[in-house]
PDB file of C-alpha atoms in Angstrom:
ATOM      1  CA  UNK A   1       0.000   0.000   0.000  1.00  0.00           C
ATOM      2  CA  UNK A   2       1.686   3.304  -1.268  1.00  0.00           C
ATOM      3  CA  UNK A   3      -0.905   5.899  -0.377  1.00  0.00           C
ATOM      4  CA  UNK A   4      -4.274   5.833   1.236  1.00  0.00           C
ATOM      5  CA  UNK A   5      -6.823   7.897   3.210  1.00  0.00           C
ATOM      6  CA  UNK A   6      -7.446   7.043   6.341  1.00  0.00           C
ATOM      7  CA  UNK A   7     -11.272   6.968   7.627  1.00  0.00           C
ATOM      8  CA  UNK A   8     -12.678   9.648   8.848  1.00  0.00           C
ATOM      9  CA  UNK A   9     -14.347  10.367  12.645  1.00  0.00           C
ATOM     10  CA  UNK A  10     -17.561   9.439  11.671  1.00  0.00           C
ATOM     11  CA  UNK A  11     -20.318   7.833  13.901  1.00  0.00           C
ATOM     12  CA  UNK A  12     -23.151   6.229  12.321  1.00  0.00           C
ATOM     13  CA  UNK A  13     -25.092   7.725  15.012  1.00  0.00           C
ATOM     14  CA  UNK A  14     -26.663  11.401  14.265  1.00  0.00           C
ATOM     15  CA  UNK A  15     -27.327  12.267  18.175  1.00  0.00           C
ATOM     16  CA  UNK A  16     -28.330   8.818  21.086  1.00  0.00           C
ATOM     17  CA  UNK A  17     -30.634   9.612  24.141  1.00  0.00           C
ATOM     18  CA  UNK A  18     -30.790   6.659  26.792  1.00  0.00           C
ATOM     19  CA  UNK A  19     -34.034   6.838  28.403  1.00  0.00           C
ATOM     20  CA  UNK A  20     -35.375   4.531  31.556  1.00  0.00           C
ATOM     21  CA  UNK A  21     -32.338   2.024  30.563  1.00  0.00           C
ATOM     22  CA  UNK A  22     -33.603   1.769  26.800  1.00  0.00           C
ATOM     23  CA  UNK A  23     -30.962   3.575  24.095  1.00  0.00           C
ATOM     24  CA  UNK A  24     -32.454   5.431  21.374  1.00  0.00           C
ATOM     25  CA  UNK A  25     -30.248   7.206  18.717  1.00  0.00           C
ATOM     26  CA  UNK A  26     -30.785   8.828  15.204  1.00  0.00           C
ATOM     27  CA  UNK A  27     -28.923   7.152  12.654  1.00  0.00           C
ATOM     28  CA  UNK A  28     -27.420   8.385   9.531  1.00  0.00           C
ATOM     29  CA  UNK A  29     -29.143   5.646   7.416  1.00  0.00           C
ATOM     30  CA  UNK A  30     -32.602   6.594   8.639  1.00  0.00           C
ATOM     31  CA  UNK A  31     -32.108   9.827   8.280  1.00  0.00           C
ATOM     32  CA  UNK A  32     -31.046   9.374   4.837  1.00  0.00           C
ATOM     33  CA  UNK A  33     -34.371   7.145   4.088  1.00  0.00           C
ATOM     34  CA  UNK A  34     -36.626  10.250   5.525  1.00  0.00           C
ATOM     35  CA  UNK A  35     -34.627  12.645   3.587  1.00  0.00           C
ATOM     36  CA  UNK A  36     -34.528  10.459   0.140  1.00  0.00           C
ATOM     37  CA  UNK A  37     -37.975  10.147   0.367  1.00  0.00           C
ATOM     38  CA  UNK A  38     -38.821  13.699   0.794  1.00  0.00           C
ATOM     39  CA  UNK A  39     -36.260  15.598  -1.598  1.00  0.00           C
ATOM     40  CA  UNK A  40     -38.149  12.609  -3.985  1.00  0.00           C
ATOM     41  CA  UNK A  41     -41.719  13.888  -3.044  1.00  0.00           C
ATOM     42  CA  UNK A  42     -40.710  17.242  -3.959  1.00  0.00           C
ATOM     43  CA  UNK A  43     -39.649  16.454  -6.973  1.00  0.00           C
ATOM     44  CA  UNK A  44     -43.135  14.691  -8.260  1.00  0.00           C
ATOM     45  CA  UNK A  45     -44.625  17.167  -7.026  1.00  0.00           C
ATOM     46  CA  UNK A  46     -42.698  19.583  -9.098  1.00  0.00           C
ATOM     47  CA  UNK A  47     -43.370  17.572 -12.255  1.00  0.00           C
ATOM     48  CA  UNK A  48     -47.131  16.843 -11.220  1.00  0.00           C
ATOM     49  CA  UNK A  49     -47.727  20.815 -11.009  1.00  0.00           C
ATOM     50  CA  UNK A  50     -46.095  21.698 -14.751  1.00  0.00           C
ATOM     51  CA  UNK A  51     -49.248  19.434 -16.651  1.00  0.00           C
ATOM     52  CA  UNK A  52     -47.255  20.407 -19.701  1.00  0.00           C
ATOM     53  CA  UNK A  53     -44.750  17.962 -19.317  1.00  0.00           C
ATOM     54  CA  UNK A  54     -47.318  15.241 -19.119  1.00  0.00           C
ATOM     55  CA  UNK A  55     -49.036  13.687 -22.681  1.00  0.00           C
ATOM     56  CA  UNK A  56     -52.273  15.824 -23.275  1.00  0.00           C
ATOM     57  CA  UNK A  57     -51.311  18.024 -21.006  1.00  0.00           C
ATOM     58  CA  UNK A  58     -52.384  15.603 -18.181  1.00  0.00           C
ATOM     59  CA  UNK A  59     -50.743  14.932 -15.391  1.00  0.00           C
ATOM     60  CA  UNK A  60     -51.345  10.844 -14.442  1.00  0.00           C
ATOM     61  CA  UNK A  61     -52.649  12.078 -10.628  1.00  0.00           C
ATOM     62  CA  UNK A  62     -53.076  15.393  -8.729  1.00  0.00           C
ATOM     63  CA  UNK A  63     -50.104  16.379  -6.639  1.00  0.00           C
ATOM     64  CA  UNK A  64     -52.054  15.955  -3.215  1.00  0.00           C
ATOM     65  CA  UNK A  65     -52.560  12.090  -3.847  1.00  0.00           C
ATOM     66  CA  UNK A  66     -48.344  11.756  -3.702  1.00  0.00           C
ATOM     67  CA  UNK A  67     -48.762  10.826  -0.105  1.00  0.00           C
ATOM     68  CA  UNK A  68     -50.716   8.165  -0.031  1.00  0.00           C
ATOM     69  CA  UNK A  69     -48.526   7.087  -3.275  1.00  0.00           C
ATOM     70  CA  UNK A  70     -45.496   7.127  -1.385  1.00  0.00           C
ATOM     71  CA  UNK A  71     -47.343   5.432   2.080  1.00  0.00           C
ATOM     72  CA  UNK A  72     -47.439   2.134  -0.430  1.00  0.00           C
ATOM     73  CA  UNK A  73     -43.742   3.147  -1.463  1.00  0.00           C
ATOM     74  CA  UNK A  74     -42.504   2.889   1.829  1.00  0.00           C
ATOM     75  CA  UNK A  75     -43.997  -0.222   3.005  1.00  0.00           C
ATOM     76  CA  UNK A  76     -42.799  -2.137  -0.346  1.00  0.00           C
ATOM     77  CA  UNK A  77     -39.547  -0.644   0.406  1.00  0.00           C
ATOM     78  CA  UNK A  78     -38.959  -2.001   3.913  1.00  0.00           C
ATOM     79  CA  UNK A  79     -41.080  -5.423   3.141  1.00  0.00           C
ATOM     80  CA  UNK A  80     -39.276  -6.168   0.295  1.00  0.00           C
ATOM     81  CA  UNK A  81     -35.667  -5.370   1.127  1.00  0.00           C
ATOM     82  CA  UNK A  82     -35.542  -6.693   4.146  1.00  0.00           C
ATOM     83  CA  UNK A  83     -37.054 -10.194   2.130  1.00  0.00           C
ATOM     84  CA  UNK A  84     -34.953  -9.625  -0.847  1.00  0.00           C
ATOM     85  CA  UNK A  85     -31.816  -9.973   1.678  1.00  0.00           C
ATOM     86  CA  UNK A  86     -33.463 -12.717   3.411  1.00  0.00           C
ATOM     87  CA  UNK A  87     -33.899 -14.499   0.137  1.00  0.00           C
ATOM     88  CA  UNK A  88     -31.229 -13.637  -2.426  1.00  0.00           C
ATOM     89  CA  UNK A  89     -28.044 -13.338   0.099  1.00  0.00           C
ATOM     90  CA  UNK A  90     -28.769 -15.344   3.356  1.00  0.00           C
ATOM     91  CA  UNK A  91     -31.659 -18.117   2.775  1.00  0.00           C
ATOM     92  CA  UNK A  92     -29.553 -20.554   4.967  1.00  0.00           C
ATOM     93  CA  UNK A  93     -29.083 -18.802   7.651  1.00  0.00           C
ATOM     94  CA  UNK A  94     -33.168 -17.010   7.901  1.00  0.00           C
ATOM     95  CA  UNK A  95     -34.252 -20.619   7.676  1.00  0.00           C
ATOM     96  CA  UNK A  96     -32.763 -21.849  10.587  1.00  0.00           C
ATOM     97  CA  UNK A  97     -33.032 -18.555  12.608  1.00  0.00           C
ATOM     98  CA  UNK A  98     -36.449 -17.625  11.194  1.00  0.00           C
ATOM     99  CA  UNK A  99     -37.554 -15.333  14.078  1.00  0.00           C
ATOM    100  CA  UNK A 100     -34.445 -12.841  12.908  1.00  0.00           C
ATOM    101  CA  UNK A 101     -36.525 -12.150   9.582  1.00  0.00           C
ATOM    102  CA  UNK A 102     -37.987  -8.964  10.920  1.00  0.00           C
ATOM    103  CA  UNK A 103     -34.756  -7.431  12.713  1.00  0.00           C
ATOM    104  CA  UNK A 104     -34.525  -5.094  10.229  1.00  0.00           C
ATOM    105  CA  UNK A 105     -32.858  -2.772  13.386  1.00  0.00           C
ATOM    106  CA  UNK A 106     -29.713  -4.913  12.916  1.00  0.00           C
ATOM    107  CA  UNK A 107     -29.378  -4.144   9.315  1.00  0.00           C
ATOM    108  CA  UNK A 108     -29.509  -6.369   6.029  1.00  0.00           C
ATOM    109  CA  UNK A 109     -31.559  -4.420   3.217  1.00  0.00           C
ATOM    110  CA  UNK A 110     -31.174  -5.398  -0.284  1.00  0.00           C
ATOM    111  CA  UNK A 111     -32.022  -2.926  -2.934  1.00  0.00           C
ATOM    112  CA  UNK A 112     -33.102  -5.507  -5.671  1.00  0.00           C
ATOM    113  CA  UNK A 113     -35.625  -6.978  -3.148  1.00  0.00           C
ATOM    114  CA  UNK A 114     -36.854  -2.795  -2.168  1.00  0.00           C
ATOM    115  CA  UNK A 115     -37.086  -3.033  -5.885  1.00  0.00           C
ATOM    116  CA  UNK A 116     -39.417  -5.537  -6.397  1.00  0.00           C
ATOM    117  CA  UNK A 117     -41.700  -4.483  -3.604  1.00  0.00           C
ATOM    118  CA  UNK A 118     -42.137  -1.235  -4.606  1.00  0.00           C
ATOM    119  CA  UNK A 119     -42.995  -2.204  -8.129  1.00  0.00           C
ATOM    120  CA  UNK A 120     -45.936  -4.887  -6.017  1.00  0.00           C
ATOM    121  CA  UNK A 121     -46.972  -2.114  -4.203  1.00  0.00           C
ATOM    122  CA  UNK A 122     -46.899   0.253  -6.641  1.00  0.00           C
ATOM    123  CA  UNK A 123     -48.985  -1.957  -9.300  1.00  0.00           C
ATOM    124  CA  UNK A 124     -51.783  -2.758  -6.362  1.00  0.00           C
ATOM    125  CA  UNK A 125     -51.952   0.876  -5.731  1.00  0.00           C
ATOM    126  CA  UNK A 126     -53.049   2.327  -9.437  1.00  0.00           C
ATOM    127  CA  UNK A 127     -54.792  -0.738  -9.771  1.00  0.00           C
ATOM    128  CA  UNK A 128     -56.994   0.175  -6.409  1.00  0.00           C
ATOM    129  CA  UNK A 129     -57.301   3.604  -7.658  1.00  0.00           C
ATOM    130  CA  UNK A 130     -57.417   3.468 -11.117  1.00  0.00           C
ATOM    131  CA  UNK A 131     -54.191   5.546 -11.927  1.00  0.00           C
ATOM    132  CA  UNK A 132     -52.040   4.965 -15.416  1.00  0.00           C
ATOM    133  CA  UNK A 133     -49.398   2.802 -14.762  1.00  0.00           C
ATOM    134  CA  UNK A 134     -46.529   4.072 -17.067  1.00  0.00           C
ATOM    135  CA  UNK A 135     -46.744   7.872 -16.227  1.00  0.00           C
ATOM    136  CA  UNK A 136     -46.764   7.175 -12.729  1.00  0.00           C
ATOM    137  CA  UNK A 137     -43.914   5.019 -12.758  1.00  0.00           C
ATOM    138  CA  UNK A 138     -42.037   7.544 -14.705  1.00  0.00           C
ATOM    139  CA  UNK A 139     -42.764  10.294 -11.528  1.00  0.00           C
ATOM    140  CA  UNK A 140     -41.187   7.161  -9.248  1.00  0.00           C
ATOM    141  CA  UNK A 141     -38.175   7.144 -11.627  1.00  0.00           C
ATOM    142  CA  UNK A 142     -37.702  10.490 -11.269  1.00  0.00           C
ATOM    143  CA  UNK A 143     -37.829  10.466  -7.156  1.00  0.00           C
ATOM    144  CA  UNK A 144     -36.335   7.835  -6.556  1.00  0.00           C
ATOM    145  CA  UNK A 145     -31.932   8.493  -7.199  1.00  0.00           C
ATOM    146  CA  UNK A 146     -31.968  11.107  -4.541  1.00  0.00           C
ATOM    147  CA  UNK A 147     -32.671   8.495  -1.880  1.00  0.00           C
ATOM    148  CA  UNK A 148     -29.859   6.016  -3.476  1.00  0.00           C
ATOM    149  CA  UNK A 149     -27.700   8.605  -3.280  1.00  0.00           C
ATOM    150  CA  UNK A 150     -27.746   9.668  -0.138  1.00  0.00           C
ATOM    151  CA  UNK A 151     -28.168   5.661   1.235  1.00  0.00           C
ATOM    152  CA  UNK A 152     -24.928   5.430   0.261  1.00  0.00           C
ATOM    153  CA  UNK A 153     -23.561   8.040   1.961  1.00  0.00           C
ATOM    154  CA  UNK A 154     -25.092   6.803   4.736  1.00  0.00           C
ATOM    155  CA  UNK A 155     -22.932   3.303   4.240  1.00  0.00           C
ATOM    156  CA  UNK A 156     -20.036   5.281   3.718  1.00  0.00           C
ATOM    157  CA  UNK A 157     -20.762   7.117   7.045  1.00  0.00           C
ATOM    158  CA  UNK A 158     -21.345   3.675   8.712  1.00  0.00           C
ATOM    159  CA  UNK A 159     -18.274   1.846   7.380  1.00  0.00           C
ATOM    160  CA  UNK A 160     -19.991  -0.859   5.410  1.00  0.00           C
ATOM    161  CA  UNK A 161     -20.667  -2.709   1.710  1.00  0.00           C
ATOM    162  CA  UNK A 162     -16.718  -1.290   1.327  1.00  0.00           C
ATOM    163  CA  UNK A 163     -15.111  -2.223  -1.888  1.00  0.00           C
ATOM    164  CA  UNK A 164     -11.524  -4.706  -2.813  1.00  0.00           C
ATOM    165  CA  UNK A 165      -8.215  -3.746  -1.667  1.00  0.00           C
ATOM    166  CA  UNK A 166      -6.870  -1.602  -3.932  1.00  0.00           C
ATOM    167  CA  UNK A 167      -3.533   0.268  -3.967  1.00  0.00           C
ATOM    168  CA  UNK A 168      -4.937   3.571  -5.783  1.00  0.00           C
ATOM    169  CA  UNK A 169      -4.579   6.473  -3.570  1.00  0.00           C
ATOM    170  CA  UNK A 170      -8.104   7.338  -2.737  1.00  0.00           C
ATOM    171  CA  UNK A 171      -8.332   4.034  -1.394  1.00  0.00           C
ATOM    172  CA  UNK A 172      -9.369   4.104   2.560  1.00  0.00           C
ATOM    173  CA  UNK A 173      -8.311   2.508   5.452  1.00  0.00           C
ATOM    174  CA  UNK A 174     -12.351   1.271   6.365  1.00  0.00           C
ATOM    175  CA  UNK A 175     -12.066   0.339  10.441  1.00  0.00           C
ATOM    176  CA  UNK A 176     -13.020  -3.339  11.673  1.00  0.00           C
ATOM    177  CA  UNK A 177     -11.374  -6.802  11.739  1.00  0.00           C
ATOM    178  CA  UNK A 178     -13.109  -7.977   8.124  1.00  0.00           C
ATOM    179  CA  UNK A 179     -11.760  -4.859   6.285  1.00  0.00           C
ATOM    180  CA  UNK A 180      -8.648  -5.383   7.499  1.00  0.00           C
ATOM    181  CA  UNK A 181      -8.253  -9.016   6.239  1.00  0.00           C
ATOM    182  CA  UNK A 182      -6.790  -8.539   2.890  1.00  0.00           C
ATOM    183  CA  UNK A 183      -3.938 -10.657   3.237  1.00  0.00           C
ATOM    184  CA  UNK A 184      -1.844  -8.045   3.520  1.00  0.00           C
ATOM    185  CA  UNK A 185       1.972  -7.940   4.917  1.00  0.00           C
ATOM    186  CA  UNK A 186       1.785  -7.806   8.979  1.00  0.00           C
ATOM    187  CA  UNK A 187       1.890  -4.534  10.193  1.00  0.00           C
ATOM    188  CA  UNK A 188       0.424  -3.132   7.178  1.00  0.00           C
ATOM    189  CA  UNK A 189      -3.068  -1.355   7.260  1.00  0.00           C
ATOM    190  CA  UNK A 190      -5.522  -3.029   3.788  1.00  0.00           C
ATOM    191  CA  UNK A 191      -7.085   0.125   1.754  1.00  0.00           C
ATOM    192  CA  UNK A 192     -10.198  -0.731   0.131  1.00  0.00           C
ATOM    193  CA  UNK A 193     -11.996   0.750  -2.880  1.00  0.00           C
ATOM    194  CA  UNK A 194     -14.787   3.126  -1.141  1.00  0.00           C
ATOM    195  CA  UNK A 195     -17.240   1.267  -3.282  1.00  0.00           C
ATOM    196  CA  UNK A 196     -20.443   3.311  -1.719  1.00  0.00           C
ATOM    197  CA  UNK A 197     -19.420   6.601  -3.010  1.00  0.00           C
ATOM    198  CA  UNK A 198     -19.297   5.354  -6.398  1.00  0.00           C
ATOM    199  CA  UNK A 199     -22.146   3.999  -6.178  1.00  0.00           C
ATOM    200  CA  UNK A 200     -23.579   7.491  -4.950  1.00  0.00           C
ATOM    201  CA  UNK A 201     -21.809   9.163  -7.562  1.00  0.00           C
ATOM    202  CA  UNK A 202     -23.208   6.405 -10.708  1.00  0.00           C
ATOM    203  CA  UNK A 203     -26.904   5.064  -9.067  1.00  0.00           C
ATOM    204  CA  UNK A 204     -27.748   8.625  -7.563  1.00  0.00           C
ATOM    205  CA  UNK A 205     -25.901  11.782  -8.669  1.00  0.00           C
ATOM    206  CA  UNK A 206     -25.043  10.861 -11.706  1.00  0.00           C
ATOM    207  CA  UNK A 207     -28.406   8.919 -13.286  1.00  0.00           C
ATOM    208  CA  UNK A 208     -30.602  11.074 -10.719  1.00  0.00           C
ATOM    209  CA  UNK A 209     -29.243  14.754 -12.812  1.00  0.00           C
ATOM    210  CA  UNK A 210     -29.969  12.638 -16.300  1.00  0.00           C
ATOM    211  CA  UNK A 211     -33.370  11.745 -15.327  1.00  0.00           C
ATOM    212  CA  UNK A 212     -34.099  15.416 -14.033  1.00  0.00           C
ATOM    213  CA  UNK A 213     -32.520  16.899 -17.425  1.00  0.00           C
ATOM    214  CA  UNK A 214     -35.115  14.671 -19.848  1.00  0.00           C
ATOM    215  CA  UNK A 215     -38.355  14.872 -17.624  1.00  0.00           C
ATOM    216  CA  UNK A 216     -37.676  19.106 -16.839  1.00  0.00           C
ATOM    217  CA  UNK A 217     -35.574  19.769 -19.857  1.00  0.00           C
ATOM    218  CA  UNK A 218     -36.549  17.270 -22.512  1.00  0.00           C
ATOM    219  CA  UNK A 219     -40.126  16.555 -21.245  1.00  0.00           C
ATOM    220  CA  UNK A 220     -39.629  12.908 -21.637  1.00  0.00           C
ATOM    221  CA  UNK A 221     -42.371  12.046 -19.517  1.00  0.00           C
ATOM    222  CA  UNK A 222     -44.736  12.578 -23.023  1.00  0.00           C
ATOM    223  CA  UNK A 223     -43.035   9.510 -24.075  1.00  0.00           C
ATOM    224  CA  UNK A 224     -44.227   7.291 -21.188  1.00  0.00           C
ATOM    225  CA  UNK A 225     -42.188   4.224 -20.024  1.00  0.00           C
ATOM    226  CA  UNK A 226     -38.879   6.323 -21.085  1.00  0.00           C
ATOM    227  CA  UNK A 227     -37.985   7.838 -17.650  1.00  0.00           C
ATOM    228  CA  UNK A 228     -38.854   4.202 -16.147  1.00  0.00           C
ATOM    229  CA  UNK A 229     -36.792   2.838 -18.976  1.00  0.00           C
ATOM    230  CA  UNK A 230     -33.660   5.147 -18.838  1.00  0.00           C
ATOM    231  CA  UNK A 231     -34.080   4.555 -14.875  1.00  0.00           C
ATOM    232  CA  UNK A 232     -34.064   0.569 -14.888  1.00  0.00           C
ATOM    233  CA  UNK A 233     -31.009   0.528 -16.943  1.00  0.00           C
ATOM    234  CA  UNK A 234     -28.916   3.489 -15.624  1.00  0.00           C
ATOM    235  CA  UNK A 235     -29.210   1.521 -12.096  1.00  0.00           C
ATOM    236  CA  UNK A 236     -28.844  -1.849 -13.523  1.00  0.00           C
ATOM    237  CA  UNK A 237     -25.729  -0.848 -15.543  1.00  0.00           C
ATOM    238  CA  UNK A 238     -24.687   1.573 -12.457  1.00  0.00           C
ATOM    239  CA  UNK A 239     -24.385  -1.593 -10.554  1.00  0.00           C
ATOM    240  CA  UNK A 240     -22.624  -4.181 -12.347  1.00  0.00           C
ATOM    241  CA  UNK A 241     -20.147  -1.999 -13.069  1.00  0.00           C
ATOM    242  CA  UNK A 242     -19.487  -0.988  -9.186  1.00  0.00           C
ATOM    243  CA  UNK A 243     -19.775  -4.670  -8.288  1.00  0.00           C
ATOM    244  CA  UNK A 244     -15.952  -4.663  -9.872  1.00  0.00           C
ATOM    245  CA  UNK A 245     -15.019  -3.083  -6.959  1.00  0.00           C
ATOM    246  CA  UNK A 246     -16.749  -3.748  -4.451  1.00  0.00           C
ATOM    247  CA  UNK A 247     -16.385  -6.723  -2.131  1.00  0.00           C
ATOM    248  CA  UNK A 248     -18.145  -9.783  -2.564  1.00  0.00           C
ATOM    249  CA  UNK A 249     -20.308 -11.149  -0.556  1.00  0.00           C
ATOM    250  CA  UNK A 250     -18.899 -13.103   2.510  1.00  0.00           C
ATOM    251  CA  UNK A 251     -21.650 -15.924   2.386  1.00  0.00           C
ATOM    252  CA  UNK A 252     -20.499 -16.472  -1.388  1.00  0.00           C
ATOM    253  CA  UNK A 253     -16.644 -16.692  -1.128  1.00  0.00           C
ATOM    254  CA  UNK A 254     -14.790 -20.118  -0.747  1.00  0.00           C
ATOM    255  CA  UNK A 255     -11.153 -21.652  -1.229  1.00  0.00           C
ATOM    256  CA  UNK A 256     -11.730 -21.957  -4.902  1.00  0.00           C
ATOM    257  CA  UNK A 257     -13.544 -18.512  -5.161  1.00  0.00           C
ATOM    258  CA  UNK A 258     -11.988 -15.823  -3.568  1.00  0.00           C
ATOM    259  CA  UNK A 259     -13.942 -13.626  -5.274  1.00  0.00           C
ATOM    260  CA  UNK A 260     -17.233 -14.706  -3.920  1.00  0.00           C
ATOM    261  CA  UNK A 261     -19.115 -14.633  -7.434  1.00  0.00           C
ATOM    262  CA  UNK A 262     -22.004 -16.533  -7.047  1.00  0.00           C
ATOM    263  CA  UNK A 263     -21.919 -18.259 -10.641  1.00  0.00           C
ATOM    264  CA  UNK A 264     -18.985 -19.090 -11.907  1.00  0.00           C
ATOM    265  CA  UNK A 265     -17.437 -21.091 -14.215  1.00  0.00           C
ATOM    266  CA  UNK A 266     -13.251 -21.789 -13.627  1.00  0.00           C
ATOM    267  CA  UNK A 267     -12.926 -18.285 -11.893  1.00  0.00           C
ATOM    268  CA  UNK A 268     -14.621 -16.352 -14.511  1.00  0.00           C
ATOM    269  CA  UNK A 269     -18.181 -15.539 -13.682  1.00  0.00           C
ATOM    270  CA  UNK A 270     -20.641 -12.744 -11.875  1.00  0.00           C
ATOM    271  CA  UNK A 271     -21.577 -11.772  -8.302  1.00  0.00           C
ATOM    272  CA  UNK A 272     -25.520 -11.924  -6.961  1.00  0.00           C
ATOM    273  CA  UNK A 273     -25.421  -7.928  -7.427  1.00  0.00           C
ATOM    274  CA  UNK A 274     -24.350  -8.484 -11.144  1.00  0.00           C
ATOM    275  CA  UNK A 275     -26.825 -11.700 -11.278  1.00  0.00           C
ATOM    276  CA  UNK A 276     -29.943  -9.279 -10.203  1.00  0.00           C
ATOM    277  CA  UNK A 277     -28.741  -6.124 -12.277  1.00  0.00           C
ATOM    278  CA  UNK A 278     -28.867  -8.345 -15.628  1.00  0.00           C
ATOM    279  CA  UNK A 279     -33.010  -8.441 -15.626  1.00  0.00           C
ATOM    280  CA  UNK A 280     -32.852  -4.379 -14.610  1.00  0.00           C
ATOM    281  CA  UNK A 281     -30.438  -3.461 -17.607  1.00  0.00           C
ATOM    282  CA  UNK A 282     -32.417  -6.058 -20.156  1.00  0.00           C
ATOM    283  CA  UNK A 283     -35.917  -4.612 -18.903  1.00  0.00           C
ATOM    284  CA  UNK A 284     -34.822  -0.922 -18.919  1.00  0.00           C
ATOM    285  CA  UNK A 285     -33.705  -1.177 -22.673  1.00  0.00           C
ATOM    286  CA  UNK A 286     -37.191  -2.951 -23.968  1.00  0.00           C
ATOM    287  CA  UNK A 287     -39.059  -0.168 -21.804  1.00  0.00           C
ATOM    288  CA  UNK A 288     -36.738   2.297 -24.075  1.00  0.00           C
ATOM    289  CA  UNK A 289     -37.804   0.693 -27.062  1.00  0.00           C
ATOM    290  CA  UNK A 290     -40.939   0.441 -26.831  1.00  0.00           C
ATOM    291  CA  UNK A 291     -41.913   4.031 -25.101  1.00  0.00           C
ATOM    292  CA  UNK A 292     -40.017   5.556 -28.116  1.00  0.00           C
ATOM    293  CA  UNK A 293     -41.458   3.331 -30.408  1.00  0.00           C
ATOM    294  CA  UNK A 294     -45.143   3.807 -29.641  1.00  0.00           C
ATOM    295  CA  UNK A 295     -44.221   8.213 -28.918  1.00  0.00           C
ATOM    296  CA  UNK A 296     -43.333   7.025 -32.944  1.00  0.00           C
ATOM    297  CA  UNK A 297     -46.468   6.211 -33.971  1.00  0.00           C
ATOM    298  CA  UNK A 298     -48.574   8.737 -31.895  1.00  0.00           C
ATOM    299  CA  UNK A 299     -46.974  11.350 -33.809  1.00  0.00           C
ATOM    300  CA  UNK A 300     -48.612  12.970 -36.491  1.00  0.00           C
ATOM    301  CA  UNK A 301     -47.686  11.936 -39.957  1.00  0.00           C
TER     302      UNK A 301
END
């Protein structure tokens, strides 16, 4: 290790009260959730109050009905990551500790699975009240990066999901025994790619100032399904990229893979993260195609 940046004095607690024995603190993660999901309210409602952004002129909902929108939003969120991690990265050990499922407190989210039941709650929602599917989940698109973003901050903040040594010099010296194991020389601190950042920087500055350029600036949301589209495989292709650098899953990683992909074929193969990207990135460009293809043939000849 030639150069590296030590980690900074953070505390993934905001401010911690201890009242009648029982600790209660502000994290930096929750925060980030409350604050993702308002800056992302603001936003639709932005978009929902400018009706000529929308096709017809039409708006797919009133700007009021957001909150009950994102009521559904949150619930799918919480339900489905905390399953999706459950499911896609630690089946064996929820099965035979099945009363830790809902101990969401001690951390284990997964965003493909917060994916997933968003898009369930969100589908049961305009179903129940009669509200167009595709310009609806174009508004979602469009509020959802600032909540990525500043998630992973907040795993930044609490020194986890850190990426592969690396010897580049913006590498950091993450604190714990398990970033330390690198196999490194004794005496000598492991610098590790800061994985979360660029994953801030690719899933939610980054595709988050695209999406606001073509729904404000290039009024894409008359072409419905492109937002979603341009969303699903921003994120998807965000993803597999980071997952480069960023260190595999422990549950995943053996003698023979020290990598921890989890398909592989002689050493060459993806991680889960890559594995559950793949269906985002394919999806995303088919919802490109085919919003452009039917704005197309709803334009005059």
């Amino acid at each position: 290790m030639t150069a590296a940046i030590p980690f900074p004095p953070l505390s993934p607690e905001l401010v911690s009260i201890t009242i009648g024995g029982v600790e209660l603190a502000l994290r930096w993660y929750a925060l980030a959730y409350i604050a993702g999901i308002l800056i992302g309210w603001w936003l639709a409602v932005r978009a929902l109050k400018r009706p000529a952004l929308w096709p017809a002129n039409t708006p797919p909902m009133g700007p009021a009905r957001v909150e009950d929108l994102m009521t559904w939003v949150v619930l799918g969120v919480i339900l489905g990551g905390r399953l999706g991690f459950v499911l896609f990265y630690q089946p064996g050990y929820y099965l035979a500790n099945p009363w830790q499922i809902p101990a969401i407190w001690q951390g284990g989210m997964a965003f493909h699975g917060g994916l997933i039941g968003v898009t369930l709650a969100f589908l049961l929602w305009c179903r129940r009240t009669g509200t167009p599917m595709l310009p609806t989940a174009d508004m979602m698109a469009l509020a959802t990066p600032p909540g990525l973003l500043l998630g992973r901050i907040a795993n930044f903040v609490n020194a986890e999901l850190w990426g592969r040594p690396t010897d580049m010099p913006w590498g950091v010296i993450f604190p714990g025994a398990l970033a330390q194991e690198c196999g490194q020389s004794l005496g000598e601190l492991c610098a590790r790619h800061p994985s979360q950042l660029y994953e801030a920087a690719l899933e939610g500055l980054i595709l988050g100032a695209v999406l606001i350029w073509l729904g404000f600036g290039r009024r894409a949301f008359r072409t419905p399904g492109l937002m979603t589209g341009v969303f699903a495989a921003g994120y998807g292709l965000s993803r597999f990229v980071v997952e480069f650098f960023r260190q595999p899953d422990l549950q995943f990683q053996a003698p023979g893979n020290p990598l921890g992909l989890a398909l592989h074929v002689n050493g060459w193969g993806l991680t889960m993260g890559q594995i559950l990207s793949l269906p985002m990135i394919a999806i995303g460009v088919a919802l490109i195609l085919y919003a452009r293809r039917r704005g197309s043939a709803a334009q005059p000849a």
